[in-house]
Amino acid sequence: MNCETQNKKPDVCEPLEKVGVKNLRTLVKVGSKDNIYKFVPRIEITVDLPAEKKGAHMSRLIESISEIAQQETFERHDTFEILERNILDQLEKRHPYTRGEINIDTELVVNKKTPVTKKPTHETHDIGVKLVKDHGKFRKTLKVKVLGNTVCPHAMQNTGKPHIQRAIAEIEIECDYNNKISLEQIINVAEKSFSSEVYTLLKTEDENSVVERMYANPRFVEDVTRAILKGCSRFKGCKIKARTTAQESIHRHDVIAEGFICT
Amino acid sequence: MNCETQNKKPDVCEPLEKVGVKNLRTLVKVGSKDNIYKFVPRIEITVDLPAEKKGAHMSRLIESISEIAQQETFERHDTFEILERNILDQLEKRHPYTRGEINIDTELVVNKKTPVTKKPTHETHDIGVKLVKDHGKFRKTLKVKVLGNTVCPHAMQNTGKPHIQRAIAEIEIECDYNNKISLEQIINVAEKSFSSEVYTLLKTEDENSVVERMYANPRFVEDVTRAILKGCSRFKGCKIKARTTAQESIHRHDVIAEGFICT
Amino acid sequence: MNCETQNKKPDVCEPLEKVGVKNLRTLVKVGSKDNIYKFVPRIEITVDLPAEKKGAHMSRLIESISEIAQQETFERHDTFEILERNILDQLEKRHPYTRGEINIDTELVVNKKTPVTKKPTHETHDIGVKLVKDHGKFRKTLKVKVLGNTVCPHAMQNTGKPHIQRAIAEIEIECDYNNKISLEQIINVAEKSFSSEVYTLLKTEDENSVVERMYANPRFVEDVTRAILKGCSRFKGCKIKARTTAQESIHRHDVIAEGFICT
Amino acid sequence: MNCETQNKKPDVCEPLEKVGVKNLRTLVKVGSKDNIYKFVPRIEITVDLPAEKKGAHMSRLIESISEIAQQETFERHDTFEILERNILDQLEKRHPYTRGEINIDTELVVNKKTPVTKKPTHETHDIGVKLVKDHGKFRKTLKVKVLGNTVCPHAMQNTGKPHIQRAIAEIEIECDYNNKISLEQIINVAEKSFSSEVYTLLKTEDENSVVERMYANPRFVEDVTRAILKGCSRFKGCKIKARTTAQESIHRHDVIAEGFICT
């Protein structure tokens, strides 16, 4: 007979905040019955562990994910947070916890048109959705990482010849589970905050239009972060963190600007 | 004449918590006059930015580092935190701030002897030291990342044949600038918390000794994290965070255990 | 009127082997009409550039991908190599080349059952498929990266207590476009070559079975690489490279074994 | 008594090209007696393994490094390749091989002056040196990875407003052990091949000078790679590979240009 070592008393009786599985890559389905989107995200799922328990039952965390995320017939998961809530609820039946947390990191593809020639283009963004169930209450964090550029206002003013570089905006918004903010809305705020948004496909006419916009709109990373915070201020009841990193074209290092607001 | 664009009023008047430079890799000297240790760490240095200032003067952040970190004749920097304090003090003269922060990530090489044959061996650990000066008050965070292993107590008990894997302990200790904890002490706590510590060099007799120790000492990641928290509890006046990650040998994913204590 | 700078004579007239786009992440469809699999891989696509041409028309590389990879009604792409051949053929119409190359890196999810309790489990592997069209002739390279473990035969023999660790097998098979080897077959060879294959889900009975298999089957990385080469020797007309990396549980460094065969 | 499992006959008798240790991070000393430079590189060291031997003696590879790289009194190692030759010679006494290979990856700090204000600045580059001893004959590969920028000539011509981005040049030069090329010379070729070289420190006057140079010197990645190949053509008896990657400021993906010459 197998012994449940995990339920024994540990040598050191100290409660642990997060015990579980990380870098799990498995097939997940999101969407309604007619429009299922399958993807292979990277998942972290954890529970808290009371002082007197030696270990968590890790396989039950895995099973809660597969039972919910891969089924065909279950209640639909329209969004990442619904999927995560269903997993955390399923997990609670299999493995009691006071605080459970799940984080899904994947990418989101947004359909756009190029600015002048109006050709279709797909834009891929890194996104993440974290859900915490603490004493029965849900709270989520929406995360996006969006590429754009900065055109240096200092060099623009002094020489008319600005240095320009790729920049990365990272936004994290913590809010109530029921808050209706979408990842696409947050991505949109990020894109509008750069000197210009960027595109996977650009024909020459499109490229000319993008560079015109860039030169008309010089911004420091500080300006980008502030524009993001302002753009996100319409999302109410949120803790918002924005960080912009510019991969400087005249330096080997990066420059960063980070700010927070509560709305 | 060059205009100081950075001092202009920004379009969005929002204070920013952290503005500065990241992924800076430059030569740094630590140590007393007779025993100088040169290395090339990765540095992040930031200041806060008031609502009415458009940008930080990034080059002054760089200069504060080079003026302090590369000089031959300056007051010696015995430790990373003294070096960082000198840089933040120098920076304040060049670029006023309310909150300045510097983080240095590098590696530390510790001399050891192999357990049985007593051959010399060098053990390299990733470490980081962060220093914050906020309203004139310093507070530091010491970080280590140490490799070891876990031997599964569950499989050990059920079959006598445990699965074993490389594990990584990450410890962060936030405390007063004057707290005398050394990085070597924290590394030592981590190494003693695994099923066994590991070595760069092991002759067959040493290897036999290490595996004997491993099998005598089966531990979950939960056990390792708790042992670290207990081992660190003698460091007083600290916020301590410990996270252990095991690169499971029977799974594709990792398992983690994370805990916090205040001492 | 826009000038085609790319067609100008360059300052240095030297032919270039590979010019193009890297780290492109876009939506791709593979499969037949009834069973379409959508995914977001990382793509590199390049052409050679003659000595007298200043630059490649990068946007035409992007368009060739989107015209083929995202269409609904086009000839179906049953496999990655058919998709890639269609892209390289499309590219040749838009941008002449002597040698064109495309590489798609993504992950493959394989359905399995756990070894004893026979529960369904999904196993995710990193894979890549590269196709080169050189002077009109196609040649492909199939790549898999598979996780497993090694159980040290040396420690097993000396003490009966082997150290065990996660190991990674990387296999690259270069062969004719028409060669019928599947990625799943190569993954299968890798899995059978470890001390044991690994699973995302393992209940206690499954775990016991896996560790029994591991201890019955001690292997160095050298043994794993040789078992892979032997297992792949049935794929005829191929250049096969195998590399196994073990994340040693008793050391901070990894050990590797690499071999090549032509079949 | 401990058995030498490594010397047994393997189940599959296949010769292996490379067996050894990877991601070893240990203290290394280079330089003459009066000017010793200590650093902590990442090392890979391997030997070939005959068909009838089960395994390599990994600890002997480690010992050969520590015996040579850390000693105080040994024959000096003026350069990475002398150090590596001494290690491979030492290894041959401890572990016979037909083909031995060692690769050291680390960073090199170059002292420069800023272009106008002539302030001292340190520039850090990733470098690597690989040495192979095959049938008693040495051959080395020198590798550098250098940051700079590209200014788009196409946008410059069409709108006078070029997009600009950080670019990375990677150069690998394979040549005889006795070839006197220095890493600094190769780094210098890379820096001169960009639209402009970049600096860790730039005061406003320096920055203005750098951007003037950039706008006077628009280049595609193709131009940069060709300029590198031309600049390296004075190194005789070499196989030279150059690859430039631009982190496009108007796209999410990178563009690359790769070329080879033999001199």
mmCIF file of C-alpha atoms in Angstrom, chain B:
data_model
loop_
_atom_site.group_PDB
_atom_site.id
_atom_site.type_symbol
_atom_site.label_atom_id
_atom_site.label_comp_id
_atom_site.label_asym_id
_atom_site.label_seq_id
_atom_site.Cartn_x
_atom_site.Cartn_y
_atom_site.Cartn_z
ATOM 1 C CA MET B 1 23.108 75.715 -27.707
ATOM 2 C CA ASN B 2 21.652 72.449 -26.536
ATOM 3 C CA CYS B 3 18.304 72.587 -24.838
ATOM 4 C CA GLU B 4 17.621 70.435 -21.799
ATOM 5 C CA THR B 5 14.511 68.732 -23.075
ATOM 6 C CA GLN B 6 14.468 66.617 -19.919
ATOM 7 C CA ASN B 7 13.589 69.638 -17.741
ATOM 8 C CA LYS B 8 10.504 70.608 -19.747
ATOM 9 C CA LYS B 9 6.976 70.053 -18.518
ATOM 10 C CA PRO B 10 5.655 66.721 -19.822
ATOM 11 C CA ASP B 11 2.321 66.304 -21.643
ATOM 12 C CA VAL B 12 1.113 64.018 -18.872
ATOM 13 C CA CYS B 13 2.103 65.266 -15.397
ATOM 14 C CA GLU B 14 2.358 62.014 -13.481
ATOM 15 C CA PRO B 15 5.195 61.140 -11.080
ATOM 16 C CA LEU B 16 7.186 58.023 -12.039
ATOM 17 C CA GLU B 17 8.652 55.647 -9.443
ATOM 18 C CA LYS B 18 11.651 54.380 -11.403
ATOM 19 C CA VAL B 19 13.425 55.957 -14.391
ATOM 20 C CA GLY B 20 16.902 54.948 -15.460
ATOM 21 C CA VAL B 21 19.235 52.448 -17.012
ATOM 22 C CA LYS B 22 19.062 48.648 -17.236
ATOM 23 C CA ASN B 23 21.350 45.886 -18.528
ATOM 24 C CA LEU B 24 24.410 48.095 -18.112
ATOM 25 C CA ARG B 25 27.506 45.904 -18.138
ATOM 26 C CA THR B 26 30.630 47.706 -17.018
ATOM 27 C CA LEU B 27 33.821 47.063 -15.110
ATOM 28 C CA VAL B 28 33.468 47.352 -11.340
ATOM 29 C CA LYS B 29 36.031 47.099 -8.539
ATOM 30 C CA VAL B 30 35.239 45.842 -5.064
ATOM 31 C CA GLY B 31 37.642 45.227 -2.199
ATOM 32 C CA SER B 32 40.323 46.960 -0.208
ATOM 33 C CA LYS B 33 43.482 48.470 -1.679
ATOM 34 C CA ASP B 34 45.505 45.274 -1.436
ATOM 35 C CA ASN B 35 42.892 42.860 -2.653
ATOM 36 C CA ILE B 36 40.872 44.342 -5.477
ATOM 37 C CA TYR B 37 38.291 42.124 -7.180
ATOM 38 C CA LYS B 38 37.334 43.305 -10.691
ATOM 39 C CA PHE B 39 34.203 42.024 -12.356
ATOM 40 C CA VAL B 40 31.643 42.859 -15.043
ATOM 41 C CA PRO B 41 28.181 42.763 -13.465
ATOM 42 C CA ARG B 42 24.793 43.664 -14.929
ATOM 43 C CA ILE B 43 23.532 46.902 -13.346
ATOM 44 C CA GLU B 44 20.144 48.621 -13.068
ATOM 45 C CA ILE B 45 20.087 52.149 -11.634
ATOM 46 C CA THR B 46 16.998 54.344 -11.352
ATOM 47 C CA VAL B 47 15.649 57.509 -9.764
ATOM 48 C CA ASP B 48 12.098 58.690 -9.210
ATOM 49 C CA LEU B 49 10.867 61.465 -11.511
ATOM 50 C CA PRO B 50 8.615 64.292 -10.290
ATOM 51 C CA ALA B 51 5.314 64.907 -12.117
ATOM 52 C CA GLU B 52 6.487 68.151 -13.722
ATOM 53 C CA LYS B 53 9.797 66.868 -15.195
ATOM 54 C CA LYS B 54 9.758 65.364 -18.698
ATOM 55 C CA GLY B 55 12.803 63.109 -18.331
ATOM 56 C CA ALA B 56 15.775 61.929 -16.292
ATOM 57 C CA HIS B 57 19.338 62.824 -17.306
ATOM 58 C CA MET B 58 20.389 59.279 -18.098
ATOM 59 C CA SER B 59 24.075 60.058 -18.724
ATOM 60 C CA ARG B 60 24.450 61.302 -15.138
ATOM 61 C CA LEU B 61 23.404 57.873 -13.875
ATOM 62 C CA ILE B 62 26.123 56.282 -16.001
ATOM 63 C CA GLU B 63 28.725 58.820 -14.862
ATOM 64 C CA SER B 64 27.948 58.253 -11.190
ATOM 65 C CA ILE B 65 28.703 54.579 -11.666
ATOM 66 C CA SER B 66 31.940 55.076 -13.600
ATOM 67 C CA GLU B 67 33.204 57.785 -11.248
ATOM 68 C CA ILE B 68 32.839 55.470 -8.271
ATOM 69 C CA ALA B 69 33.113 51.940 -9.568
ATOM 70 C CA GLN B 70 36.209 52.261 -11.693
ATOM 71 C CA GLN B 71 38.429 54.592 -9.728
ATOM 72 C CA GLU B 72 41.701 53.368 -8.308
ATOM 73 C CA THR B 73 42.207 55.868 -5.521
ATOM 74 C CA PHE B 74 38.761 56.400 -4.029
ATOM 75 C CA GLU B 75 37.680 55.225 -0.618
ATOM 76 C CA ARG B 76 37.634 51.452 -0.813
ATOM 77 C CA HIS B 77 34.437 49.495 -1.370
ATOM 78 C CA ASP B 78 34.706 46.408 0.773
ATOM 79 C CA THR B 79 31.300 45.065 -0.151
ATOM 80 C CA PHE B 80 28.697 45.478 -2.870
ATOM 81 C CA GLU B 81 26.497 47.562 -0.568
ATOM 82 C CA ILE B 82 29.280 50.044 0.247
ATOM 83 C CA LEU B 83 29.974 50.382 -3.472
ATOM 84 C CA GLU B 84 26.276 50.946 -4.141
ATOM 85 C CA ARG B 85 25.922 53.477 -1.325
ATOM 86 C CA ASN B 86 28.853 55.441 -2.733
ATOM 87 C CA ILE B 87 27.261 55.389 -6.191
ATOM 88 C CA LEU B 88 23.836 56.524 -4.891
ATOM 89 C CA ASP B 89 25.508 59.313 -2.865
ATOM 90 C CA GLN B 90 27.499 60.424 -5.906
ATOM 91 C CA LEU B 91 24.355 60.302 -8.027
ATOM 92 C CA GLU B 92 22.496 62.559 -5.608
ATOM 93 C CA LYS B 93 25.076 65.299 -6.195
ATOM 94 C CA ARG B 94 24.633 65.027 -9.958
ATOM 95 C CA HIS B 95 20.917 64.270 -10.214
ATOM 96 C CA PRO B 96 18.608 65.069 -7.258
ATOM 97 C CA TYR B 97 16.107 62.360 -6.331
ATOM 98 C CA THR B 98 13.785 61.377 -3.522
ATOM 99 C CA ARG B 99 14.196 57.654 -4.145
ATOM 100 C CA GLY B 100 17.233 56.179 -5.879
ATOM 101 C CA GLU B 101 17.819 52.489 -6.450
ATOM 102 C CA ILE B 102 20.710 50.433 -7.720
ATOM 103 C CA ASN B 103 20.871 46.697 -8.342
ATOM 104 C CA ILE B 104 24.024 44.738 -9.178
ATOM 105 C CA ASP B 105 23.731 41.167 -10.481
ATOM 106 C CA THR B 106 26.881 39.091 -10.784
ATOM 107 C CA GLU B 107 28.352 35.792 -9.648
ATOM 108 C CA LEU B 108 30.289 34.848 -6.532
ATOM 109 C CA VAL B 109 32.938 32.126 -6.521
ATOM 110 C CA VAL B 110 33.340 30.213 -3.258
ATOM 111 C CA ASN B 111 36.400 28.021 -2.560
ATOM 112 C CA LYS B 112 35.572 24.587 -1.129
ATOM 113 C CA LYS B 113 37.139 21.154 -0.657
ATOM 114 C CA THR B 114 35.552 18.011 -2.111
ATOM 115 C CA PRO B 115 33.925 16.004 0.733
ATOM 116 C CA VAL B 116 36.251 12.936 0.839
ATOM 117 C CA THR B 117 39.361 13.439 -1.286
ATOM 118 C CA LYS B 118 39.609 17.057 -0.092
ATOM 119 C CA LYS B 119 40.575 18.423 -3.487
ATOM 120 C CA PRO B 120 40.092 22.172 -4.038
ATOM 121 C CA THR B 121 36.997 23.120 -6.016
ATOM 122 C CA HIS B 122 35.437 26.443 -6.996
ATOM 123 C CA GLU B 123 31.680 26.849 -6.690
ATOM 124 C CA THR B 124 29.998 29.674 -8.622
ATOM 125 C CA HIS B 125 26.685 31.188 -7.512
ATOM 126 C CA ASP B 126 24.488 33.877 -9.049
ATOM 127 C CA ILE B 127 24.060 36.723 -6.582
ATOM 128 C CA GLY B 128 22.536 40.178 -6.538
ATOM 129 C CA VAL B 129 22.605 43.152 -4.183
ATOM 130 C CA LYS B 130 20.015 45.921 -4.371
ATOM 131 C CA LEU B 131 20.241 49.181 -2.446
ATOM 132 C CA VAL B 132 17.451 51.768 -2.142
ATOM 133 C CA LYS B 133 17.952 55.286 -0.786
ATOM 134 C CA ASP B 134 14.520 56.670 0.043
ATOM 135 C CA HIS B 135 14.205 60.075 1.759
ATOM 136 C CA GLY B 136 17.846 59.692 2.794
ATOM 137 C CA LYS B 137 17.404 56.247 4.363
ATOM 138 C CA PHE B 138 19.147 53.154 2.988
ATOM 139 C CA ARG B 139 17.659 49.666 2.782
ATOM 140 C CA LYS B 140 19.256 46.700 1.030
ATOM 141 C CA THR B 141 18.176 43.375 -0.464
ATOM 142 C CA LEU B 142 20.630 40.472 -0.693
ATOM 143 C CA LYS B 143 19.830 37.804 -3.296
ATOM 144 C CA VAL B 144 21.379 34.385 -3.949
ATOM 145 C CA LYS B 145 20.525 31.586 -6.387
ATOM 146 C CA VAL B 146 22.068 28.288 -5.346
ATOM 147 C CA LEU B 147 21.969 24.853 -7.003
ATOM 148 C CA GLY B 148 21.448 21.590 -5.123
ATOM 149 C CA ASN B 149 19.135 18.595 -5.379
ATOM 150 C CA THR B 150 15.983 16.995 -4.023
ATOM 151 C CA VAL B 151 15.419 13.279 -3.417
ATOM 152 C CA CYS B 152 11.701 12.431 -3.406
ATOM 153 C CA PRO B 153 10.576 11.209 0.066
ATOM 154 C CA HIS B 154 7.325 9.859 -1.390
ATOM 155 C CA ALA B 155 9.013 7.510 -3.901
ATOM 156 C CA MET B 156 11.680 6.685 -1.273
ATOM 157 C CA GLN B 157 9.050 5.485 1.159
ATOM 158 C CA ASN B 158 6.956 3.571 -1.381
ATOM 159 C CA THR B 159 9.667 1.870 -3.393
ATOM 160 C CA GLY B 160 13.069 2.688 -1.826
ATOM 161 C CA LYS B 161 13.908 4.063 -5.262
ATOM 162 C CA PRO B 162 13.463 7.820 -5.170
ATOM 163 C CA HIS B 163 13.511 10.057 -8.203
ATOM 164 C CA ILE B 164 16.185 12.726 -7.820
ATOM 165 C CA GLN B 165 16.695 16.050 -9.584
ATOM 166 C CA ARG B 166 18.605 19.286 -9.687
ATOM 167 C CA ALA B 167 16.930 21.953 -7.602
ATOM 168 C CA ILE B 168 17.450 25.705 -7.387
ATOM 169 C CA ALA B 169 17.026 27.760 -4.221
ATOM 170 C CA GLU B 170 16.449 31.494 -4.544
ATOM 171 C CA ILE B 171 16.646 33.557 -1.365
ATOM 172 C CA GLU B 172 15.983 37.277 -0.982
ATOM 173 C CA ILE B 173 16.669 39.042 2.290
ATOM 174 C CA GLU B 174 15.594 42.655 2.736
ATOM 175 C CA CYS B 175 17.108 44.441 5.715
ATOM 176 C CA ASP B 176 18.778 47.556 7.037
ATOM 177 C CA TYR B 177 21.888 48.757 5.264
ATOM 178 C CA ASN B 178 23.947 48.118 8.403
ATOM 179 C CA ASN B 179 22.839 44.519 8.870
ATOM 180 C CA LYS B 180 25.994 42.386 8.805
ATOM 181 C CA ILE B 181 24.638 39.337 6.925
ATOM 182 C CA SER B 182 27.027 38.187 4.206
ATOM 183 C CA LEU B 183 26.133 36.589 0.875
ATOM 184 C CA GLU B 184 28.328 33.615 1.818
ATOM 185 C CA GLN B 185 26.213 33.017 4.949
ATOM 186 C CA ILE B 186 23.006 32.973 2.900
ATOM 187 C CA ILE B 187 24.560 30.650 0.298
ATOM 188 C CA ASN B 188 25.578 28.358 3.153
ATOM 189 C CA VAL B 189 22.000 28.174 4.482
ATOM 190 C CA ALA B 190 20.750 27.270 0.988
ATOM 191 C CA GLU B 191 23.350 24.531 0.481
ATOM 192 C CA LYS B 192 22.592 22.900 3.834
ATOM 193 C CA SER B 193 18.843 22.854 3.062
ATOM 194 C CA PHE B 194 18.934 20.545 0.029
ATOM 195 C CA SER B 195 19.000 16.746 0.159
ATOM 196 C CA SER B 196 22.683 17.361 -0.541
ATOM 197 C CA GLU B 197 24.905 20.216 -1.557
ATOM 198 C CA VAL B 198 26.566 19.803 -4.976
ATOM 199 C CA TYR B 199 30.151 20.251 -6.208
ATOM 200 C CA THR B 200 31.886 21.234 -9.435
ATOM 201 C CA LEU B 201 34.516 18.545 -8.913
ATOM 202 C CA LEU B 202 33.774 15.077 -7.508
ATOM 203 C CA LYS B 203 36.115 12.089 -7.670
ATOM 204 C CA THR B 204 34.425 8.663 -7.354
ATOM 205 C CA GLU B 205 34.900 8.530 -3.535
ATOM 206 C CA ASP B 206 33.419 12.039 -3.232
ATOM 207 C CA GLU B 207 30.517 11.120 -5.485
ATOM 208 C CA ASN B 208 29.753 8.029 -3.381
ATOM 209 C CA SER B 209 29.683 10.204 -0.276
ATOM 210 C CA VAL B 210 27.346 12.732 -1.888
ATOM 211 C CA VAL B 211 24.850 10.080 -3.038
ATOM 212 C CA GLU B 212 24.903 8.434 0.400
ATOM 213 C CA ARG B 213 24.034 11.790 1.909
ATOM 214 C CA MET B 214 21.264 12.329 -0.649
ATOM 215 C CA TYR B 215 19.581 8.980 0.024
ATOM 216 C CA ALA B 216 19.837 9.541 3.786
ATOM 217 C CA ASN B 217 18.107 12.873 3.441
ATOM 218 C CA PRO B 218 15.042 12.731 1.132
ATOM 219 C CA ARG B 219 13.291 16.113 0.760
ATOM 220 C CA PHE B 220 10.422 17.688 -1.151
ATOM 221 C CA VAL B 221 10.855 21.262 -2.444
ATOM 222 C CA GLU B 222 8.540 22.137 0.427
ATOM 223 C CA ASP B 223 11.087 20.688 2.882
ATOM 224 C CA VAL B 224 13.945 22.618 1.268
ATOM 225 C CA THR B 225 12.083 25.925 1.422
ATOM 226 C CA ARG B 226 11.131 25.364 5.060
ATOM 227 C CA ALA B 227 14.716 24.411 5.953
ATOM 228 C CA ILE B 228 15.912 27.631 4.346
ATOM 229 C CA LEU B 229 13.381 29.715 6.254
ATOM 230 C CA LYS B 230 14.443 28.043 9.504
ATOM 231 C CA GLY B 231 18.125 28.448 8.657
ATOM 232 C CA CYS B 232 17.612 32.150 7.892
ATOM 233 C CA SER B 233 15.591 32.784 11.042
ATOM 234 C CA ARG B 234 18.781 33.637 12.903
ATOM 235 C CA PHE B 235 19.217 36.717 10.674
ATOM 236 C CA LYS B 236 17.307 39.286 12.727
ATOM 237 C CA GLY B 237 15.321 42.303 11.473
ATOM 238 C CA CYS B 238 14.807 40.858 7.988
ATOM 239 C CA LYS B 239 12.057 40.148 5.471
ATOM 240 C CA ILE B 240 13.025 36.786 4.020
ATOM 241 C CA LYS B 241 11.631 35.160 0.876
ATOM 242 C CA ALA B 242 12.666 31.667 -0.188
ATOM 243 C CA ARG B 243 11.694 29.833 -3.375
ATOM 244 C CA THR B 244 12.839 26.348 -4.354
ATOM 245 C CA THR B 245 12.371 24.995 -7.888
ATOM 246 C CA ALA B 246 12.985 21.329 -8.726
ATOM 247 C CA GLN B 247 13.627 20.367 -12.335
ATOM 248 C CA GLU B 248 11.665 17.129 -11.941
ATOM 249 C CA SER B 249 13.365 14.091 -13.462
ATOM 250 C CA ILE B 250 10.037 12.260 -13.985
ATOM 251 C CA HIS B 251 8.105 15.225 -15.413
ATOM 252 C CA ARG B 252 8.540 17.880 -18.097
ATOM 253 C CA HIS B 253 7.468 20.646 -15.708
ATOM 254 C CA ASP B 254 9.097 22.026 -12.557
ATOM 255 C CA VAL B 255 7.694 22.007 -9.029
ATOM 256 C CA ILE B 256 8.052 24.985 -6.702
ATOM 257 C CA ALA B 257 7.616 25.938 -3.049
ATOM 258 C CA GLU B 258 7.709 29.519 -1.851
ATOM 259 C CA GLY B 259 7.532 30.967 1.647
ATOM 260 C CA PHE B 260 8.112 34.212 3.557
ATOM 261 C CA ILE B 261 9.080 35.111 7.100
ATOM 262 C CA CYS B 262 9.816 38.315 8.978
ATOM 263 C CA THR B 263 12.451 38.064 11.721
#
